[in-house]
Structure formats: C-alpha cells, structure tokens
Short mmCIF file of C-alpha atoms in Angstrom, two decimals:
data_model
loop_
_atom_site.label_atom_id
_atom_site.label_comp_id
_atom_site.label_asym_id
_atom_site.label_seq_id
_atom_site.Cartn_x
_atom_site.Cartn_y
_atom_site.Cartn_z
CA MET A 1 -19.40 208.43 -26.76
CA ALA A 2 -21.26 210.58 -24.25
CA SER A 3 -20.87 213.41 -26.20
CA ALA A 4 -21.70 211.91 -29.57
CA SER A 5 -24.81 209.82 -28.78
CA SER A 6 -25.90 213.14 -26.92
CA THR A 7 -25.65 215.45 -30.12
CA SER A 8 -26.56 213.01 -32.53
CA ALA A 9 -30.19 212.74 -29.25
CA ARG A 10 -30.16 216.49 -29.39
CA SER A 11 -30.40 216.14 -33.32
CA LEU A 12 -32.82 213.82 -33.49
CA PHE A 13 -35.20 215.27 -31.58
CA ALA A 14 -35.02 218.16 -32.87
CA GLU A 15 -36.13 216.43 -36.02
CA SER A 16 -38.71 214.68 -34.55
CA LYS A 17 -40.01 216.99 -32.31
CA SER A 18 -40.56 219.31 -36.00
CA ARG A 19 -41.96 216.47 -37.20
CA LEU A 20 -44.47 215.97 -34.40
CA ALA A 21 -45.32 219.76 -34.34
CA ASP A 22 -46.13 219.28 -37.95
CA ARG A 23 -47.95 216.55 -37.06
CA VAL A 24 -50.06 217.89 -34.24
CA GLN A 25 -50.81 221.08 -36.51
CA VAL A 26 -52.30 219.25 -39.35
CA ASN A 27 -54.08 217.14 -36.60
CA VAL A 28 -55.51 220.72 -35.55
CA ASN A 29 -56.42 221.88 -38.27
CA ASN A 30 -58.12 218.91 -39.85
CA ILE A 31 -59.93 219.00 -36.42
CA ALA A 32 -60.87 222.94 -36.85
CA SER A 33 -61.99 221.96 -40.18
CA VAL A 34 -64.54 219.50 -39.39
CA ALA A 35 -65.69 222.00 -36.23
CA ARG A 36 -66.60 224.59 -38.95
CA GLN A 37 -68.20 222.30 -41.41
CA ILE A 38 -70.52 221.24 -38.54
CA SER A 39 -71.34 224.47 -37.92
CA ARG A 40 -71.81 225.87 -41.56
CA GLY A 41 -73.48 222.64 -42.49
CA SER A 42 -75.97 223.14 -40.09
CA ARG A 43 -77.08 226.30 -41.06
CA ALA A 44 -77.51 227.60 -37.22
CA SER A 45 -75.90 230.55 -37.48
CA GLU A 46 -77.73 231.90 -40.59
CA ALA A 47 -80.84 231.36 -39.53
CA VAL A 48 -80.67 232.74 -36.23
CA VAL A 49 -79.07 235.62 -37.78
CA HIS A 50 -81.84 235.60 -40.88
CA SER A 51 -84.74 235.95 -38.01
CA ALA A 52 -82.85 238.26 -35.59
CA LYS A 53 -82.96 240.52 -38.45
CA ALA A 54 -86.39 240.32 -39.13
CA PHE A 55 -86.85 241.04 -35.16
CA CYS A 56 -85.20 244.00 -35.25
CA GLN A 57 -86.42 245.47 -38.33
CA GLN A 58 -89.99 244.80 -36.21
CA GLU A 59 -88.67 247.24 -33.71
CA GLN A 60 -89.75 250.47 -36.30
CA ALA A 61 -93.33 248.92 -35.73
CA VAL A 62 -92.76 248.73 -31.75
CA ALA A 63 -92.10 252.11 -31.37
CA ASN A 64 -95.27 252.86 -33.62
CA SER A 65 -97.54 250.77 -31.75
CA GLU A 66 -96.60 252.78 -28.58
CA ASP A 67 -97.04 256.06 -30.51
CA ASN A 68 -100.79 255.05 -31.11
CA LEU A 69 -101.15 253.71 -27.63
CA LYS A 70 -100.33 256.87 -26.45
CA LYS A 71 -102.69 258.53 -28.95
CA MET A 72 -104.94 256.40 -27.70
CA THR A 73 -105.07 256.94 -23.68
CA LEU A 74 -105.05 260.93 -25.25
CA ALA A 75 -108.71 260.29 -27.28
CA VAL A 76 -110.19 258.31 -24.91
CA ALA A 77 -109.78 261.17 -22.88
CA HIS A 78 -110.90 263.66 -25.25
CA LEU A 79 -113.85 260.95 -26.26
CA GLY A 80 -114.58 261.36 -22.24
CA TYR A 81 -114.63 264.76 -22.09
CA GLN A 82 -116.88 264.50 -25.67
CA TYR A 83 -119.39 262.21 -23.91
CA GLU A 84 -119.89 264.48 -20.55
CA ALA A 85 -121.09 267.77 -22.86
CA ILE A 86 -123.32 265.59 -24.64
CA ASN A 87 -124.77 264.00 -21.59
CA LYS A 88 -125.01 267.77 -20.43
CA ASN A 89 -126.56 269.03 -23.32
CA CYS A 90 -129.28 266.48 -23.65
CA MET A 91 -130.34 267.47 -19.98
CA LEU A 92 -130.61 271.12 -21.28
CA LEU A 93 -132.79 269.88 -23.84
CA GLU A 94 -134.72 268.76 -21.45
CA ASP A 95 -135.32 272.11 -19.66
CA VAL A 96 -135.72 273.63 -23.06
CA LYS A 97 -139.00 271.92 -23.67
CA GLU A 98 -139.83 273.17 -20.56
CA GLN A 99 -139.12 276.88 -21.59
CA VAL A 100 -141.17 276.29 -24.87
CA ARG A 101 -143.93 274.82 -22.74
CA ALA A 102 -144.39 277.51 -20.80
CA MET A 103 -143.94 280.38 -23.52
CA GLN A 104 -146.75 278.19 -24.86
CA ARG A 105 -148.98 279.07 -21.84
CA MET B 1 -18.75 221.95 -26.15
CA GLY B 2 -17.47 218.73 -24.02
CA ASN B 3 -17.30 221.14 -21.25
CA GLU B 4 -20.71 222.17 -22.06
CA HIS B 5 -22.04 218.37 -21.82
CA SER B 6 -20.42 217.86 -18.79
CA ASN B 7 -21.17 221.12 -17.26
CA GLN B 8 -25.31 220.05 -17.66
CA GLN B 9 -25.56 216.94 -16.50
CA PRO B 10 -25.03 217.75 -12.83
CA GLY B 11 -27.58 220.95 -13.71
CA GLN B 12 -29.93 218.44 -16.07
CA PRO B 13 -32.43 216.78 -12.90
CA THR B 14 -31.74 220.10 -11.06
CA ARG B 15 -33.74 222.19 -14.31
CA SER B 16 -36.62 219.64 -14.32
CA LYS B 17 -37.43 219.86 -10.52
CA SER B 18 -37.47 223.31 -11.07
CA LEU B 19 -39.66 223.61 -13.62
CA THR B 20 -42.22 221.85 -12.10
CA ARG B 21 -41.34 223.68 -9.21
CA THR B 22 -40.76 227.33 -9.95
CA GLY B 23 -40.34 227.76 -13.23
CA SER B 24 -38.45 230.85 -12.69
CA LYS B 25 -34.98 229.47 -11.77
CA GLY B 26 -35.34 226.31 -13.99
CA PRO B 27 -34.24 227.58 -17.34
CA GLU B 28 -31.82 229.69 -16.14
CA PRO B 29 -28.75 227.96 -15.42
CA ASP B 30 -29.35 226.40 -19.05
CA LEU B 31 -29.30 228.86 -21.26
CA GLN B 32 -26.45 230.88 -19.77
CA ASP B 33 -24.75 227.92 -21.10
CA ASP B 34 -26.76 227.82 -24.24
CA PRO B 35 -29.06 230.85 -24.82
CA GLY B 36 -30.54 230.01 -28.16
CA ARG B 37 -31.08 226.37 -27.60
CA SER B 38 -34.77 224.48 -26.83
CA ALA B 39 -35.18 222.53 -23.99
CA SER B 40 -33.50 219.36 -25.21
CA PRO B 41 -33.54 216.15 -23.42
CA GLY B 42 -30.56 214.59 -21.72
CA PRO B 43 -28.43 212.00 -23.07
CA SER B 44 -30.05 209.20 -20.76
CA VAL B 45 -33.52 209.85 -22.43
CA CYS B 46 -31.94 208.62 -25.57
CA SER B 47 -32.85 204.86 -26.69
CA ASP B 48 -34.04 203.45 -29.56
CA SER B 49 -36.11 201.14 -27.68
CA GLU B 50 -39.22 203.37 -27.62
CA LEU B 51 -39.95 205.69 -29.62
CA PRO B 52 -38.61 208.98 -27.25
CA TYR B 53 -40.88 211.97 -27.84
CA ILE B 54 -43.71 210.32 -26.31
CA SER B 55 -42.30 210.07 -22.89
CA TYR B 56 -40.28 213.24 -22.83
CA THR B 57 -42.73 215.14 -24.42
CA VAL B 58 -45.98 214.30 -21.87
CA SER B 59 -45.26 216.36 -19.39
CA ARG B 60 -43.08 219.06 -21.01
CA PRO B 61 -44.14 221.53 -23.38
CA ILE B 62 -42.14 221.21 -26.96
CA GLY B 63 -39.78 223.41 -27.25
CA ASP B 64 -39.38 226.70 -25.84
CA SER B 65 -42.34 229.47 -24.96
CA PRO B 66 -42.47 232.04 -27.57
CA LYS B 67 -42.11 234.27 -25.56
CA LEU B 68 -38.65 233.53 -24.71
CA GLN B 69 -36.35 236.38 -25.46
CA PRO B 70 -33.03 235.12 -25.00
CA LYS B 71 -31.14 238.08 -25.73
CA HIS B 72 -32.61 240.07 -22.56
CA LEU B 73 -32.33 237.51 -20.79
CA GLN B 74 -28.51 237.23 -21.82
CA ARG B 75 -28.40 240.74 -20.95
CA GLY B 76 -30.51 240.14 -17.70
CA LYS B 77 -28.36 237.42 -16.25
CA SER B 78 -25.23 239.15 -17.07
CA ALA B 79 -26.37 242.20 -14.75
CA THR B 80 -27.87 239.68 -11.87
CA SER B 81 -27.90 236.33 -11.01
CA SER B 82 -31.41 235.71 -9.28
CA PRO B 83 -33.58 235.52 -11.80
CA VAL B 84 -36.03 238.10 -13.00
CA ARG B 85 -38.23 236.60 -15.49
CA THR B 86 -40.72 233.58 -15.35
CA ARG B 87 -41.09 231.26 -18.10
CA GLN B 88 -45.09 232.29 -19.44
CA PRO B 89 -46.36 228.95 -19.80
CA LEU B 90 -47.20 227.94 -23.63
CA LEU B 91 -51.45 227.92 -22.47
CA ALA B 92 -51.52 231.80 -22.05
CA ALA B 93 -51.39 233.90 -19.38
CA LYS B 94 -52.92 236.30 -20.94
CA SER B 95 -51.03 239.25 -18.89
CA VAL B 96 -47.24 239.42 -19.30
CA GLN B 97 -45.54 237.95 -16.79
CA SER B 98 -42.98 240.24 -16.81
CA ARG B 99 -41.24 241.07 -13.96
CA ILE B 100 -38.72 243.82 -14.16
CA ARG B 101 -36.77 245.18 -11.32
CA PRO B 102 -35.50 248.39 -12.49
CA ALA B 103 -32.56 248.71 -10.39
CA SER B 104 -30.98 245.77 -11.91
CA PHE B 105 -31.76 246.21 -15.52
CA PRO B 106 -30.87 249.89 -15.70
CA ASN B 107 -30.15 249.53 -19.86
CA LYS B 108 -33.46 248.01 -19.76
CA THR B 109 -35.84 250.95 -18.91
CA THR B 110 -33.78 253.47 -21.41
CA LYS B 111 -34.83 251.39 -24.55
CA ALA B 112 -36.86 252.08 -26.64
CA HIS B 113 -38.96 249.08 -26.64
CA THR B 114 -39.35 248.65 -22.66
CA ILE B 115 -41.49 246.16 -21.89
CA VAL B 116 -45.00 247.74 -20.56
CA VAL B 117 -46.84 246.31 -17.44
CA VAL B 118 -50.23 245.99 -18.97
CA LYS B 119 -51.40 243.70 -15.73
CA PRO B 120 -48.59 243.15 -12.71
CA ALA B 121 -47.26 239.56 -12.96
CA LEU B 122 -49.04 237.48 -10.68
CA GLU B 123 -47.56 236.50 -8.00
CA ASN B 124 -48.76 233.03 -7.65
CA ASN B 125 -45.59 230.30 -8.84
CA ASP B 126 -48.11 227.83 -8.93
CA LEU B 127 -47.42 226.61 -12.60
CA GLU B 128 -49.05 223.55 -11.51
CA ALA B 129 -52.64 224.28 -10.41
CA ASP B 130 -52.98 226.04 -13.53
CA GLU B 131 -56.16 224.24 -15.39
CA ASP B 132 -54.96 223.54 -18.67
CA GLN B 133 -51.57 222.16 -17.66
CA LEU B 134 -53.07 219.50 -15.28
CA ARG B 135 -55.79 218.78 -17.89
CA LEU B 136 -52.64 218.33 -20.39
CA ARG B 137 -50.72 216.01 -18.24
CA SER B 138 -53.78 213.98 -17.13
CA THR B 139 -54.30 212.48 -20.96
CA PRO B 140 -53.42 208.83 -20.96
CA MET B 141 -49.92 208.19 -22.59
CA PHE B 142 -50.59 207.26 -26.41
CA LEU B 143 -48.94 205.40 -29.43
CA PRO B 144 -49.98 207.00 -32.36
CA ILE B 145 -51.74 205.05 -34.56
CA MET B 146 -49.70 204.80 -37.54
CA ARG B 147 -46.53 203.99 -35.38
CA GLY B 148 -43.23 204.69 -37.27
CA THR B 149 -44.64 207.22 -40.61
CA LEU B 150 -42.53 209.76 -38.90
CA ASN B 151 -40.24 208.67 -41.27
CA LEU B 152 -42.00 207.65 -44.15
CA PRO B 153 -45.33 208.99 -44.66
CA ALA B 154 -46.68 207.29 -47.01
CA ALA B 155 -44.89 203.72 -46.60
CA ARG B 156 -48.22 202.17 -44.75
CA ASP B 157 -51.07 204.30 -45.93
CA PRO B 158 -53.49 202.91 -47.84
CA GLU B 159 -52.98 198.90 -45.32
CA VAL B 160 -53.87 201.45 -42.15
CA LEU B 161 -56.54 203.79 -44.09
CA GLU B 162 -58.28 200.20 -44.64
CA ARG B 163 -58.34 199.31 -41.13
CA LEU B 164 -59.93 202.82 -40.01
CA ASP B 165 -63.30 203.26 -40.39
CA PRO B 166 -64.73 206.73 -40.00
CA GLY B 167 -68.59 205.72 -40.14
CA GLY B 168 -68.94 206.53 -36.77
CA LEU B 169 -66.70 209.94 -36.62
CA VAL B 170 -69.16 211.06 -39.75
CA ALA B 171 -72.08 209.74 -37.90
CA LEU B 172 -71.31 211.98 -34.69
CA GLY B 173 -70.78 214.26 -36.80
CA SER B 174 -73.63 214.72 -38.45
CA ARG B 175 -75.96 213.97 -35.72
CA TYR B 176 -74.64 216.48 -33.92
CA GLN B 177 -75.09 218.45 -37.23
CA GLN B 178 -78.59 217.56 -37.64
CA TYR B 179 -78.92 218.60 -33.85
CA LEU B 180 -78.24 222.17 -34.61
CA ALA B 181 -79.99 222.42 -37.31
CA ASN B 182 -83.11 221.42 -35.09
CA CYS B 183 -82.55 223.57 -32.37
CA ALA B 184 -81.12 226.79 -34.80
CA ASP B 185 -85.12 226.30 -36.73
CA MET B 186 -86.94 226.23 -33.50
CA VAL B 187 -85.33 229.33 -32.60
CA ALA B 188 -85.89 230.98 -35.73
CA ALA B 189 -89.50 229.71 -36.10
CA GLU B 190 -90.41 230.73 -32.28
CA GLN B 191 -88.57 234.29 -33.20
CA ASN B 192 -90.17 234.85 -36.51
CA GLN B 193 -93.47 233.49 -35.15
CA LEU B 194 -93.22 236.93 -31.89
CA THR B 195 -92.15 238.69 -35.58
CA GLY B 196 -95.53 237.88 -36.95
CA ARG B 197 -97.55 238.75 -33.58
CA VAL B 198 -96.15 242.44 -32.98
CA LYS B 199 -97.24 242.70 -37.14
CA GLU B 200 -100.29 242.11 -36.43
CA ILE B 201 -100.36 243.56 -33.18
CA ASP B 202 -99.06 246.42 -35.08
CA SER B 203 -101.84 246.16 -37.64
CA GLY B 204 -104.57 245.68 -35.01
CA LEU B 205 -103.54 248.94 -33.38
CA ASN B 206 -103.15 250.97 -36.13
CA ARG B 207 -106.77 250.09 -37.05
CA LEU B 208 -108.12 250.08 -33.32
CA MET B 209 -106.56 253.92 -33.83
CA GLY B 210 -108.50 254.55 -36.91
CA ASN B 211 -111.76 253.54 -35.83
CA LEU B 212 -111.08 255.83 -31.77
CA SER B 213 -109.99 258.64 -34.37
CA GLU B 214 -113.30 258.30 -36.35
CA ARG B 215 -115.22 258.13 -33.49
CA GLN B 216 -113.69 260.73 -31.76
CA LYS B 217 -114.54 263.43 -35.07
CA ARG B 218 -117.67 262.20 -34.95
CA PHE B 219 -119.15 262.68 -31.53
CA ALA B 220 -116.81 266.31 -32.09
CA LYS B 221 -119.45 267.04 -34.76
CA LEU B 222 -122.48 265.83 -32.52
CA ALA B 223 -120.75 267.80 -29.56
CA GLU B 224 -120.95 270.63 -31.75
CA LYS B 225 -124.57 270.14 -32.74
CA LEU B 226 -125.50 269.52 -29.36
CA SER B 227 -124.30 272.67 -27.97
CA LYS B 228 -126.92 274.92 -30.16
CA VAL B 229 -128.96 273.56 -27.58
CA HIS B 230 -127.38 275.62 -25.02
CA GLU B 231 -127.40 278.56 -27.92
CA VAL B 232 -131.41 277.92 -28.20
CA SER B 233 -132.05 277.69 -24.66
CA SER B 234 -130.43 281.10 -24.07
CA GLN B 235 -132.07 283.05 -27.00
CA LEU B 236 -135.33 281.44 -25.98
CA ASN B 237 -134.50 282.79 -22.34
CA ARG B 238 -134.44 286.10 -23.98
CA CYS B 239 -137.59 285.40 -26.66
CA HIS B 240 -139.28 284.83 -23.08
CA SER B 241 -138.12 288.09 -21.59
CA LEU B 242 -138.77 290.36 -24.77
CA LEU B 243 -141.89 289.09 -24.99
CA ASN B 244 -143.22 290.02 -21.47
CA HIS B 245 -141.60 293.43 -21.40
CA LEU B 246 -143.66 294.01 -24.83
CA ILE B 247 -147.01 293.18 -23.62
CA GLU B 248 -146.08 295.23 -20.75
CA SER B 249 -145.17 297.82 -22.89
CA MET B 250 -148.33 297.43 -24.70
CA GLU B 251 -150.37 297.43 -21.81
CA THR B 252 -149.13 300.49 -20.28
CA LEU B 253 -149.71 302.47 -24.10
CA ASN B 254 -153.62 300.74 -23.57
CA ASN B 255 -153.62 302.54 -20.36
CA SER B 256 -152.80 305.67 -21.51
CA LEU B 257 -154.52 306.03 -24.41
CA PRO B 258 -157.90 307.23 -22.89
CA ILE B 259 -160.54 305.02 -22.32
CA ASP B 260 -162.72 305.25 -25.94
CA ASP B 261 -159.89 304.18 -27.88
CA ARG B 262 -158.54 301.43 -25.72
CA LEU B 263 -158.36 298.21 -27.09
CA GLU B 264 -159.05 294.93 -25.46
CA PRO B 265 -156.93 293.14 -23.16
CA PHE B 266 -154.45 291.28 -24.78
CA VAL B 267 -154.83 287.53 -24.11
CA TRP B 268 -151.28 285.39 -25.57
CA THR B 269 -153.24 282.54 -27.03
CA THR B 270 -151.84 279.91 -29.04
CA GLY B 271 -153.48 278.66 -32.42
#
C-alpha cells in the first residue's frame, strides 16, 4: 500500500510538476510580452536613441567651435599687435609734421 | 523498490532539514540510492483533498538544479563519503559553486572536461540568507484562479474568463506606457534643444571668426600703409641733412669764388 501510493504519488507529482512548470513558463512569457509591449509601445528607447544620435553628430560642430575659439584668441593677439603698431605710427606722424615744418623754415 | 522506499522513509525528514540547513549533505543520501531522480515528496504529502504540489513546492524548488551532474556525483560518492559538492541554488549564483578536493577525485583532474573554477566557491553556506530565496519564500500561499484546470485545460475557460476583468491591468499598463512616453519625450526634447543650441553656437562662432579675420586683414593692410610713415620720416631726415650739406657746400663754393663773381648769399625761402 505504501509502496503503491508512493509510486503513484511520485508519478502524479512528476506530471503535475511538469504541468505547473509549463504554466509558470507560459505566465512568465506572457508577463514578459506585456512588458515588451509597454516599453515598445511607449517608443521611449527610440526617441532617446534618436536624440542621442543627433547629439553625437554635433561632436564635429563642437570640435569646430573649439578650433575657431583657439584661432580667435590668436587673432585677438594679432589685432593687439597691429593696434600697437598703428598707434606708434600715428605718433610718428606728429613728428614727421614737425620735421616738415622745420624744413619749411 | 520496497527496500528503497523503506530506506527513504527515515531519510526524508533528515533530507528536508539538511536542505534548509546546508544543502550540501542533503541530497547525497537520496541520490546515492536514486541518482537520476528529482527530489520527489514522500508518501506523507500525498493526499487527494488538497492540491499536493502547492504545499510542497512553496519552500522547495521544483526538481533539481539544472546544473546537477549525477554521473559526477556517482563517481564522487563512490570515492568519498563526505560531500564535496554544494547544490547550486536555482536562482543563480554567478560563480561556479563546486568545491573540488583534488585528493579525493584523482580521476576528475585527469579528465578532458575538468571543472574550471573561475571563482573559488563562497564559503557562505547560508542558503537561507539569499535575498531572492527569502523573497520567494515570503510570497503568500495562493491558489490558482482556475482550480482544477490542470487536467482539463479547456473545461471552464469561458466561465472564468467572463469573471476575470483585464481592464485594470490594461489601464495600468497603458498609464505606464504613457508615462514612459512622456518621460522619453521630455528627455528627447531637451536633448534636441541642446543640439540646436550647439548648432547655433557653432554658427555664431563661425560668423565671429569670419568678422575677426576680415578685421585682421584690413588692419594688416592699414598697419602696412601707416608703417610707411616711418619710411617717410627717415627719408625726410635724409633730405634735410642732404639739403643742409648742399647749402654748406654752396656756401663754401661761393666763398671760394673771387668777390666779383660771388652770388648773393643763399637764403632758404619758401614761396
């Protein structure tokens, strides 16, 4: 009796275990598909990925801007030198005027 | 078979205790008798009144761990009596939890597919402290909605499905979906704004750079022109000195002439 019931119990439980495992698998798959539907339906990742790609393409623009800024600093330095030179020459103009006046006397 | 069962009877309570205790000693006496079988419940659990699988499987995983290797265990059991292998919990320790004592498994080390220990086994035998298992065990016992549909899956489906209302879940899901969409839209909008600003700044800087370079060229030309002032002044100086020299030499020449032929003294006048 004990042996019969335990064998039948074992076979019974084996089958029910496999069925339960199947059910659980089906349920888990369903939940997973619901989750996938939610995440895909909201198009969250698409939008974010799209904007990230666009932002990455600005990297070239940013590098360009940095180059421009560096060139600008150099250009500003050059402009400073030119200003100094022009200033000096303007002062010289005054001297030249004096010289001409002296020569005219 | 009968002998096996009679052996199993006293072994079962120790097995169940040891599974919760260490898990290492537990399966060994069982598997020694019946290596390929899963840990099935004993005869005491078998009853027709309640669904047997629920009360049994609440605290124990169904079946064996998928990593169980009965052949190795057989060989191991024959070699030594002490357990050398911990049963891997179902919910995935990432490391290979196999303790190999090389002295007791001479045949294993020489095999082609010896176990490679990527990370040494955790010394923590505390299976109960595993978070996931604790959470699993703390789930309340529940009965399935469709009782008895295991045997007859299509029997009462329409009845039960009428009573089940998916509206709540659908509403929850769509709300979450909407929320995710809103969050993503906000983030994407801000990011696109930033992209636009970067473009603007780049174009502005380009314009500025153009202006600066244009100004620089103009100033270079002007500075070059103005630098001629310096040349002019130096030439004027030379002119002046040359003229003075000229006047001197004229004076001397005039004075060297006889008094009758001298010209009148040179006076530098401007008209």
